[in-house]
Amino acid sequence: MWAGNAWRAALFGVPRGCRAQSALAQLRGILEGELEGIRGAGTWKSERVITSRQGPHIHVDGVSGGILNFCANNYLGLSSHPKVIQAGLQALEEFGAGLSSVRFICGTQSIHKNLEAKIARFHQREDAILYPSCFDANAGLFEALLTPEDAVLSDELNHASIIDGIRLCKAHKYRYRHLDMADLEAKLQEAQKHRLRLVATDGAFSMDGDIAPLQEICCLASRYGALVFVDECHATGFLGPTGRGTDELLGVMDQVTIINSTLGKALGGASGGYTTGPEPLVSLLRQRSRPYLFSNSLPPAVVGCASKALDLLMESNTIVQSMAAKTQRFRSKMEAAGFTVSGASHPICPVMLGDARLASRMADDMLKRGIFVIGFSYPVVPKGKARIRVQISAVHSEEDIDRCVEAFVEVGRLHGALP
């Protein structure tokens, strides 16, 4: 053994083990430099530990007393609904903890097929396919559907998962300015030489709380022979008269070709995503979509919870109707206090602050006052556009909302964000 090490040392200068340690030391140095840069920029993201169920009232590790939660995607408050929890327990008991397999091998159960059919009915589409997340649905769609003969036209502020999914495909890529229909039309004119043209947009944009002008998008798509894809993660369950999403809200359900959305926000809050649209498209995704083919199927408990959440939503739209008034209450009170709140009429209410450190420090001081909110900064949002994103839930009371506004005013004055 010594002779072997001596031979390596003579040939390469250092023993193999020493070279490995040197490489690891180099890696550590690089990583620590990157991490220190994040800290220095004031964009470090800490994770608070919740010690209770998700909901409007939670408990946080290291903080005494109850906390009002204003930054979850739990729009309808169904993540801890007794009937949703019971449905998950029943599915766990009947179908087990998981399938230990991908769908096409031995990972499809009757509850998966039933939920896909229910999703298609809910969105008034032909078929649907489940994924582990909507990130996976977005990663799996464009590569399977589009070829080098095709073109995809994407809003510049689309969600990261749409951007990453588009990067994976070989179609020609056009990016139009955020919500700019003149720029979209110019790009559509340029893209006429391609076989298929797909306009891709978020329905509701998660960082700014604004809504895509789907009527205008669909009109342009019709004029230039394009298809329309909408990511509805921040719309499914609560936008539109019956919670079908932005296409229902804006009256274009029959003009949007493909919808991707999530089960991890309004529809139970666990995980899972889906694509719904024409049956041949869904069939193609089952054959070619890599995240579908190479990922374990959704756990039965998650499927059971999401299915019950859809049932509750389709039985009554009472919860949906309560959202608008509560959202307006928060927005109007915050704007009257002097804050700038981005977007309009969406329960995502970004309180614009600009400076990353200010957003982080204000969020920390809000927690001291019993309000759970998070500062958002680069790279989640562009530099100079840091914010605290407040999200209203149907299960927040008016008193909850007023208390949140009062804390914002107090903390805003403390940090000079308000006069």
Short mmCIF file of C-alpha atoms in Angstrom, two decimals:
data_model
loop_
_atom_site.label_atom_id
_atom_site.label_comp_id
_atom_site.label_asym_id
_atom_site.label_seq_id
_atom_site.Cartn_x
_atom_site.Cartn_y
_atom_site.Cartn_z
CA MET A 1 0.00 0.00 0.00
CA TRP A 2 2.82 2.41 0.90
CA ALA A 3 4.52 1.67 -2.38
CA GLY A 4 1.31 2.46 -4.27
CA ASN A 5 0.89 5.79 -2.49
CA ALA A 6 4.54 6.64 -3.04
CA TRP A 7 4.15 5.84 -6.77
CA ARG A 8 1.10 8.10 -7.03
CA ALA A 9 2.89 10.88 -5.13
CA ALA A 10 5.87 10.63 -7.45
CA LEU A 11 3.68 10.58 -10.58
CA PHE A 12 1.12 13.23 -9.69
CA GLY A 13 2.80 15.23 -6.97
CA VAL A 14 0.19 14.54 -4.22
CA PRO A 15 -1.60 11.41 -3.07
CA ARG A 16 -5.14 10.85 -4.35
CA GLY A 17 -6.68 11.36 -0.89
CA CYS A 18 -4.89 14.69 -0.50
CA ARG A 19 -6.12 15.85 -3.91
CA ALA A 20 -9.73 14.99 -2.95
CA GLN A 21 -9.38 16.94 0.29
CA SER A 22 -7.91 19.87 -1.60
CA ALA A 23 -10.82 19.87 -4.05
CA LEU A 24 -13.31 19.76 -1.17
CA ALA A 25 -11.54 22.66 0.54
CA GLN A 26 -11.71 24.60 -2.71
CA LEU A 27 -15.44 23.86 -3.03
CA ARG A 28 -16.08 24.97 0.55
CA GLY A 29 -14.27 28.22 -0.11
CA ILE A 30 -16.34 28.90 -3.23
CA LEU A 31 -19.62 28.08 -1.50
CA GLU A 32 -18.85 30.17 1.58
CA GLY A 33 -18.02 33.10 -0.68
CA GLU A 34 -21.36 32.75 -2.47
CA LEU A 35 -23.26 32.47 0.80
CA GLU A 36 -21.49 35.49 2.27
CA GLY A 37 -22.42 37.46 -0.81
CA ILE A 38 -26.09 36.59 -0.26
CA ARG A 39 -25.86 37.66 3.38
CA GLY A 40 -24.08 40.87 2.45
CA ALA A 41 -26.76 41.77 -0.10
CA GLY A 42 -29.45 41.41 2.55
CA THR A 43 -31.23 38.70 0.54
CA TRP A 44 -30.59 35.76 2.87
CA LYS A 45 -33.71 33.62 3.24
CA SER A 46 -34.29 32.07 6.66
CA GLU A 47 -36.88 29.37 7.21
CA ARG A 48 -39.23 29.78 10.14
CA VAL A 49 -40.43 26.56 11.72
CA ILE A 50 -44.20 26.17 12.15
CA THR A 51 -45.15 23.83 15.01
CA SER A 52 -48.87 23.59 14.19
CA ARG A 53 -51.19 22.93 11.29
CA GLN A 54 -51.26 25.37 8.41
CA GLY A 55 -54.02 27.93 8.80
CA PRO A 56 -54.79 31.59 9.56
CA HIS A 57 -53.66 31.05 13.16
CA ILE A 58 -50.42 29.13 13.69
CA HIS A 59 -47.63 28.55 16.20
CA VAL A 60 -44.00 29.27 15.33
CA ASP A 61 -40.94 27.75 16.97
CA GLY A 62 -39.27 30.24 19.28
CA VAL A 63 -42.21 32.66 19.32
CA SER A 64 -44.62 32.60 22.24
CA GLY A 65 -48.35 32.72 21.65
CA GLY A 66 -50.45 32.37 18.54
CA ILE A 67 -49.41 33.97 15.25
CA LEU A 68 -51.61 35.34 12.46
CA ASN A 69 -50.45 33.84 9.17
CA PHE A 70 -50.62 36.15 6.16
CA CYS A 71 -48.21 34.54 3.71
CA ALA A 72 -49.55 31.07 2.87
CA ASN A 73 -51.13 30.04 -0.43
CA ASN A 74 -53.98 28.55 1.58
CA TYR A 75 -56.48 30.72 -0.25
CA LEU A 76 -59.65 28.83 0.68
CA GLY A 77 -58.45 27.67 4.10
CA LEU A 78 -58.91 24.01 3.10
CA SER A 79 -55.49 22.71 4.15
CA SER A 80 -56.82 21.96 7.63
CA HIS A 81 -60.51 21.51 6.80
CA PRO A 82 -61.88 18.53 8.81
CA LYS A 83 -63.45 16.88 5.76
CA VAL A 84 -60.23 17.26 3.74
CA ILE A 85 -58.18 15.72 6.55
CA GLN A 86 -60.64 12.87 6.96
CA ALA A 87 -60.55 12.14 3.22
CA GLY A 88 -56.76 11.95 3.38
CA LEU A 89 -56.88 9.57 6.34
CA GLN A 90 -59.42 7.36 4.56
CA ALA A 91 -57.28 7.21 1.41
CA LEU A 92 -54.20 6.41 3.50
CA GLU A 93 -56.05 3.57 5.22
CA GLU A 94 -57.56 2.15 2.02
CA PHE A 95 -54.72 2.66 -0.50
CA GLY A 96 -51.57 2.82 1.63
CA ALA A 97 -48.77 5.35 2.06
CA GLY A 98 -47.50 5.29 -1.51
CA LEU A 99 -47.12 3.31 -4.72
CA SER A 100 -43.32 2.84 -4.79
CA SER A 101 -43.55 3.22 -8.55
CA VAL A 102 -44.12 5.48 -11.50
CA ARG A 103 -47.58 5.58 -13.05
CA PHE A 104 -47.08 3.40 -16.13
CA ILE A 105 -45.39 0.54 -14.27
CA CYS A 106 -47.58 -0.10 -11.24
CA GLY A 107 -48.28 3.33 -9.77
CA THR A 108 -51.80 4.09 -10.95
CA GLN A 109 -54.73 3.51 -8.62
CA SER A 110 -58.41 4.12 -9.12
CA ILE A 111 -58.24 7.29 -7.02
CA HIS A 112 -55.68 8.78 -9.44
CA LYS A 113 -57.96 8.19 -12.41
CA ASN A 114 -60.98 9.49 -10.50
CA LEU A 115 -59.19 12.70 -9.55
CA GLU A 116 -57.99 13.28 -13.12
CA ALA A 117 -61.55 12.91 -14.37
CA LYS A 118 -62.79 15.30 -11.67
CA ILE A 119 -60.17 17.91 -12.59
CA ALA A 120 -61.17 17.72 -16.26
CA ARG A 121 -64.85 18.20 -15.33
CA PHE A 122 -64.00 21.10 -13.04
CA HIS A 123 -62.11 22.94 -15.79
CA GLN A 124 -64.56 21.81 -18.51
CA ARG A 125 -61.76 20.14 -20.46
CA GLU A 126 -61.48 16.76 -22.16
CA ASP A 127 -58.84 15.09 -19.96
CA ALA A 128 -56.24 15.71 -17.25
CA ILE A 129 -52.95 14.22 -16.08
CA LEU A 130 -51.47 14.37 -12.57
CA TYR A 131 -47.89 15.30 -11.68
CA PRO A 132 -45.96 15.45 -8.39
CA SER A 133 -46.12 19.26 -8.64
CA CYS A 134 -47.10 21.99 -11.07
CA PHE A 135 -43.38 22.69 -11.44
CA ASP A 136 -43.17 19.19 -12.92
CA ALA A 137 -46.25 19.80 -15.07
CA ASN A 138 -44.58 22.90 -16.52
CA ALA A 139 -41.28 21.06 -16.93
CA GLY A 140 -43.03 18.22 -18.77
CA LEU A 141 -45.34 20.07 -21.14
CA PHE A 142 -43.29 22.15 -23.58
CA GLU A 143 -40.60 19.58 -24.36
CA ALA A 144 -43.20 16.90 -25.12
CA LEU A 145 -45.45 19.17 -27.19
CA LEU A 146 -43.19 21.54 -29.13
CA THR A 147 -40.52 20.78 -31.75
CA PRO A 148 -37.93 22.89 -33.62
CA GLU A 149 -40.71 23.65 -36.12
CA ASP A 150 -42.77 25.43 -33.43
CA ALA A 151 -42.66 28.65 -31.42
CA VAL A 152 -43.52 29.58 -27.86
CA LEU A 153 -44.26 33.15 -26.79
CA SER A 154 -43.84 33.77 -23.06
CA ASP A 155 -44.61 36.72 -20.77
CA GLU A 156 -41.31 37.99 -19.34
CA LEU A 157 -42.60 37.66 -15.75
CA ASN A 158 -43.89 34.11 -16.04
CA HIS A 159 -43.19 31.77 -13.13
CA ALA A 160 -39.74 30.20 -12.95
CA SER A 161 -41.18 26.76 -13.69
CA ILE A 162 -42.62 27.97 -17.00
CA ILE A 163 -39.30 29.58 -17.90
CA ASP A 164 -37.41 26.38 -17.05
CA GLY A 165 -39.92 24.23 -18.93
CA ILE A 166 -39.57 26.39 -22.04
CA ARG A 167 -35.78 26.17 -21.81
CA LEU A 168 -36.05 22.38 -22.10
CA CYS A 169 -37.88 22.44 -25.42
CA LYS A 170 -36.37 23.00 -28.86
CA ALA A 171 -39.04 25.40 -30.09
CA HIS A 172 -38.19 28.95 -31.14
CA LYS A 173 -38.53 31.18 -28.08
CA TYR A 174 -40.05 34.66 -27.97
CA ARG A 175 -40.40 36.71 -24.80
CA TYR A 176 -42.89 39.58 -24.75
CA ARG A 177 -42.97 42.45 -22.27
CA HIS A 178 -45.13 41.89 -19.22
CA LEU A 179 -48.84 42.25 -20.11
CA ASP A 180 -47.85 44.23 -23.25
CA MET A 181 -50.30 43.20 -25.96
CA ALA A 182 -48.67 45.34 -28.64
CA ASP A 183 -45.38 43.54 -28.05
CA LEU A 184 -47.14 40.16 -28.04
CA GLU A 185 -48.77 40.98 -31.38
CA ALA A 186 -45.42 41.97 -32.86
CA LYS A 187 -43.91 38.69 -31.68
CA LEU A 188 -46.88 36.73 -33.07
CA GLN A 189 -46.40 38.40 -36.44
CA GLU A 190 -42.73 37.43 -36.37
CA ALA A 191 -43.60 33.85 -35.38
CA GLN A 192 -46.00 33.21 -38.28
CA LYS A 193 -43.32 31.21 -40.09
CA HIS A 194 -43.47 28.43 -37.50
CA ARG A 195 -45.78 25.39 -37.48
CA LEU A 196 -47.41 25.77 -34.04
CA ARG A 197 -47.45 28.98 -32.02
CA LEU A 198 -48.16 28.71 -28.29
CA VAL A 199 -48.71 31.77 -26.10
CA ALA A 200 -47.73 30.95 -22.50
CA THR A 201 -48.74 33.07 -19.53
CA ASP A 202 -49.51 32.94 -15.85
CA GLY A 203 -53.18 33.61 -15.20
CA ALA A 204 -52.38 35.48 -12.00
CA PHE A 205 -48.78 36.53 -11.44
CA SER A 206 -47.64 35.41 -8.01
CA MET A 207 -45.15 38.16 -7.21
CA ASP A 208 -47.19 41.17 -8.34
CA GLY A 209 -50.79 40.04 -7.91
CA ASP A 210 -51.79 41.19 -11.40
CA ILE A 211 -53.92 39.20 -13.83
CA ALA A 212 -53.15 38.39 -17.45
CA PRO A 213 -55.45 40.11 -20.00
CA LEU A 214 -56.73 36.80 -21.31
CA GLN A 215 -59.45 38.33 -23.45
CA GLU A 216 -56.87 40.27 -25.44
CA ILE A 217 -54.43 37.35 -25.49
CA CYS A 218 -57.08 34.98 -26.81
CA CYS A 219 -58.18 37.53 -29.41
CA LEU A 220 -54.61 37.88 -30.68
CA ALA A 221 -54.12 34.11 -30.60
CA SER A 222 -57.23 33.64 -32.73
CA ARG A 223 -56.12 36.34 -35.17
CA TYR A 224 -52.69 34.78 -35.65
CA GLY A 225 -53.60 31.11 -35.40
CA ALA A 226 -51.95 30.47 -32.04
CA LEU A 227 -52.78 28.30 -29.04
CA VAL A 228 -53.04 29.61 -25.47
CA PHE A 229 -51.51 28.05 -22.37
CA VAL A 230 -52.29 29.40 -18.88
CA ASP A 231 -50.69 28.52 -15.55
CA GLU A 232 -53.49 28.87 -13.00
CA CYS A 233 -51.69 28.04 -9.75
CA HIS A 234 -52.67 31.36 -8.15
CA ALA A 235 -56.19 31.36 -9.56
CA THR A 236 -57.63 27.83 -9.39
CA GLY A 237 -60.26 27.56 -6.69
CA PHE A 238 -61.00 31.21 -6.03
CA LEU A 239 -60.97 33.42 -9.15
CA GLY A 240 -64.11 33.51 -11.25
CA PRO A 241 -67.72 33.14 -10.08
CA THR A 242 -67.26 29.44 -9.27
CA GLY A 243 -63.48 29.40 -8.72
CA ARG A 244 -62.53 27.89 -12.09
CA GLY A 245 -59.79 30.49 -12.56
CA THR A 246 -58.85 33.47 -14.68
CA ASP A 247 -60.33 31.99 -17.85
CA GLU A 248 -63.71 31.84 -16.11
CA LEU A 249 -63.21 35.27 -14.55
CA LEU A 250 -62.57 36.80 -17.97
CA GLY A 251 -65.04 34.68 -19.95
CA VAL A 252 -62.60 32.78 -22.17
CA MET A 253 -62.87 29.20 -20.91
CA ASP A 254 -63.59 27.99 -24.45
CA GLN A 255 -60.56 29.81 -25.90
CA VAL A 256 -57.76 28.65 -23.59
CA THR A 257 -56.29 25.41 -24.95
CA ILE A 258 -54.15 24.14 -22.06
CA ILE A 259 -54.25 24.76 -18.32
CA ASN A 260 -51.61 23.76 -15.80
CA SER A 261 -52.33 24.20 -12.12
CA THR A 262 -51.63 22.91 -8.64
CA LEU A 263 -53.23 20.94 -5.85
CA GLY A 264 -50.79 22.52 -3.40
CA LYS A 265 -52.45 25.90 -2.88
CA ALA A 266 -56.23 26.45 -2.77
CA LEU A 267 -57.09 22.78 -3.43
CA GLY A 268 -55.99 21.31 -0.13
CA GLY A 269 -52.50 22.76 0.17
CA ALA A 270 -50.52 19.49 0.07
CA SER A 271 -48.72 18.97 -3.24
CA GLY A 272 -49.34 17.80 -6.77
CA GLY A 273 -50.02 19.48 -10.08
CA TYR A 274 -51.76 18.73 -13.35
CA THR A 275 -52.25 19.53 -17.00
CA THR A 276 -55.76 19.62 -18.42
CA GLY A 277 -56.76 20.14 -22.03
CA PRO A 278 -57.41 18.19 -25.24
CA GLU A 279 -57.44 14.40 -24.82
CA PRO A 280 -54.75 13.76 -27.49
CA LEU A 281 -52.40 16.15 -25.69
CA VAL A 282 -52.89 14.39 -22.35
CA SER A 283 -52.35 11.03 -24.06
CA LEU A 284 -49.10 12.32 -25.59
CA LEU A 285 -47.91 13.54 -22.19
CA ARG A 286 -48.48 10.08 -20.72
CA GLN A 287 -46.16 8.73 -23.42
CA ARG A 288 -43.45 11.40 -23.51
CA SER A 289 -43.51 13.73 -20.52
CA ARG A 290 -40.34 13.00 -18.55
CA PRO A 291 -41.46 14.24 -15.10
CA TYR A 292 -44.56 12.03 -15.44
CA LEU A 293 -42.70 8.97 -16.72
CA PHE A 294 -39.84 9.11 -14.22
CA SER A 295 -41.53 10.31 -10.99
CA ASN A 296 -43.43 8.30 -8.41
CA SER A 297 -47.18 8.75 -8.50
CA LEU A 298 -48.87 11.07 -6.02
CA PRO A 299 -49.37 9.51 -2.56
CA PRO A 300 -52.95 8.33 -1.96
CA ALA A 301 -53.44 10.66 1.03
CA VAL A 302 -52.60 13.68 -1.14
CA VAL A 303 -54.99 12.49 -3.84
CA GLY A 304 -57.75 11.95 -1.28
CA CYS A 305 -57.32 15.43 0.21
CA ALA A 306 -57.32 17.17 -3.17
CA SER A 307 -60.34 15.23 -4.37
CA LYS A 308 -62.35 16.26 -1.30
CA ALA A 309 -61.24 19.88 -1.69
CA LEU A 310 -62.60 19.85 -5.24
CA ASP A 311 -65.85 18.33 -3.99
CA LEU A 312 -66.28 21.11 -1.42
CA LEU A 313 -65.56 23.75 -4.02
CA MET A 314 -68.01 22.33 -6.55
CA GLU A 315 -70.73 21.92 -3.93
CA SER A 316 -70.75 25.62 -2.96
CA ASN A 317 -69.08 28.86 -4.04
CA THR A 318 -69.71 30.58 -0.71
CA ILE A 319 -66.03 30.50 0.22
CA VAL A 320 -65.04 31.91 -3.16
CA GLN A 321 -67.44 34.83 -2.81
CA SER A 322 -65.99 35.85 0.56
CA MET A 323 -62.53 36.43 -0.91
CA ALA A 324 -63.20 39.66 -2.82
CA ALA A 325 -64.50 41.65 0.15
CA LYS A 326 -61.65 40.59 2.42
CA THR A 327 -59.05 41.34 -0.23
CA GLN A 328 -60.53 44.79 -0.84
CA ARG A 329 -60.61 45.51 2.90
CA PHE A 330 -56.88 44.87 3.25
CA ARG A 331 -55.87 46.71 0.08
CA SER A 332 -57.95 49.83 0.81
CA LYS A 333 -56.79 50.13 4.43
CA MET A 334 -53.13 49.67 3.49
CA GLU A 335 -53.31 52.22 0.68
CA ALA A 336 -55.11 54.68 2.97
CA ALA A 337 -52.23 54.29 5.42
CA GLY A 338 -49.75 55.27 2.72
CA PHE A 339 -48.40 51.91 1.50
CA THR A 340 -48.11 50.98 -2.18
CA VAL A 341 -49.82 47.64 -2.84
CA SER A 342 -49.13 46.09 -6.23
CA GLY A 343 -51.71 44.35 -8.38
CA ALA A 344 -55.47 44.71 -8.17
CA SER A 345 -58.34 42.66 -6.76
CA HIS A 346 -56.21 39.59 -6.11
CA PRO A 347 -55.62 38.11 -2.64
CA ILE A 348 -51.90 38.35 -3.37
CA CYS A 349 -51.17 41.82 -2.00
CA PRO A 350 -47.49 42.77 -2.45
CA VAL A 351 -46.53 45.65 -0.14
CA MET A 352 -43.81 47.34 -2.19
CA LEU A 353 -40.76 48.51 -0.23
CA GLY A 354 -37.89 48.44 -2.73
CA ASP A 355 -35.01 47.73 -0.35
CA ALA A 356 -34.24 44.10 0.49
CA ARG A 357 -32.95 44.78 3.99
CA LEU A 358 -35.98 46.93 4.79
CA ALA A 359 -38.35 44.18 3.67
CA SER A 360 -36.50 41.58 5.75
CA ARG A 361 -36.32 43.73 8.87
CA MET A 362 -39.94 44.79 8.68
CA ALA A 363 -41.01 41.15 8.29
CA ASP A 364 -39.00 40.24 11.39
CA ASP A 365 -40.61 43.03 13.39
CA MET A 366 -44.06 42.01 12.14
CA LEU A 367 -43.44 38.55 13.61
CA LYS A 368 -42.66 40.17 16.98
CA ARG A 369 -46.12 41.68 16.77
CA GLY A 370 -47.74 38.34 16.01
CA ILE A 371 -47.98 38.61 12.21
CA PHE A 372 -46.28 36.01 9.99
CA VAL A 373 -45.18 37.63 6.70
CA ILE A 374 -42.02 37.21 4.61
CA GLY A 375 -39.85 39.69 2.77
CA PHE A 376 -39.26 38.87 -0.91
CA SER A 377 -36.09 40.04 -2.63
CA TYR A 378 -33.72 39.10 -5.46
CA PRO A 379 -33.60 36.57 -7.11
CA VAL A 380 -37.27 35.85 -6.34
CA VAL A 381 -38.13 39.37 -7.53
CA PRO A 382 -36.02 41.85 -9.53
CA LYS A 383 -33.38 43.92 -7.73
CA GLY A 384 -34.82 47.12 -6.29
CA LYS A 385 -38.33 45.69 -6.09
CA ALA A 386 -38.24 44.00 -2.70
CA ARG A 387 -41.57 43.61 -0.98
CA ILE A 388 -43.57 41.87 1.70
CA ARG A 389 -46.14 39.70 -0.03
CA VAL A 390 -49.33 39.47 1.98
CA GLN A 391 -51.84 36.77 1.04
CA ILE A 392 -55.45 36.90 2.13
CA SER A 393 -57.31 33.69 2.94
CA ALA A 394 -61.04 33.09 3.00
CA VAL A 395 -60.68 32.00 6.63
CA HIS A 396 -59.15 35.29 7.80
CA SER A 397 -61.63 37.33 9.79
CA GLU A 398 -62.08 41.09 9.40
CA GLU A 399 -60.44 41.44 12.82
CA ASP A 400 -57.44 39.45 11.57
CA ILE A 401 -57.09 41.77 8.58
CA ASP A 402 -57.39 44.92 10.67
CA ARG A 403 -54.78 43.66 13.13
CA CYS A 404 -52.38 42.97 10.26
CA VAL A 405 -52.84 46.49 8.88
CA GLU A 406 -52.29 48.03 12.32
CA ALA A 407 -49.02 46.09 12.71
CA PHE A 408 -47.85 47.21 9.25
CA VAL A 409 -48.51 50.85 10.12
CA GLU A 410 -46.62 50.57 13.39
CA VAL A 411 -43.64 48.78 11.85
CA GLY A 412 -43.67 50.97 8.76
CA ARG A 413 -43.32 54.10 10.88
CA LEU A 414 -40.61 52.47 12.97
CA HIS A 415 -38.49 51.81 9.87
CA GLY A 416 -39.29 55.01 8.00
CA ALA A 417 -41.42 53.34 5.35
CA LEU A 418 -44.28 55.61 6.41
CA PRO A 419 -44.08 59.22 7.57
#
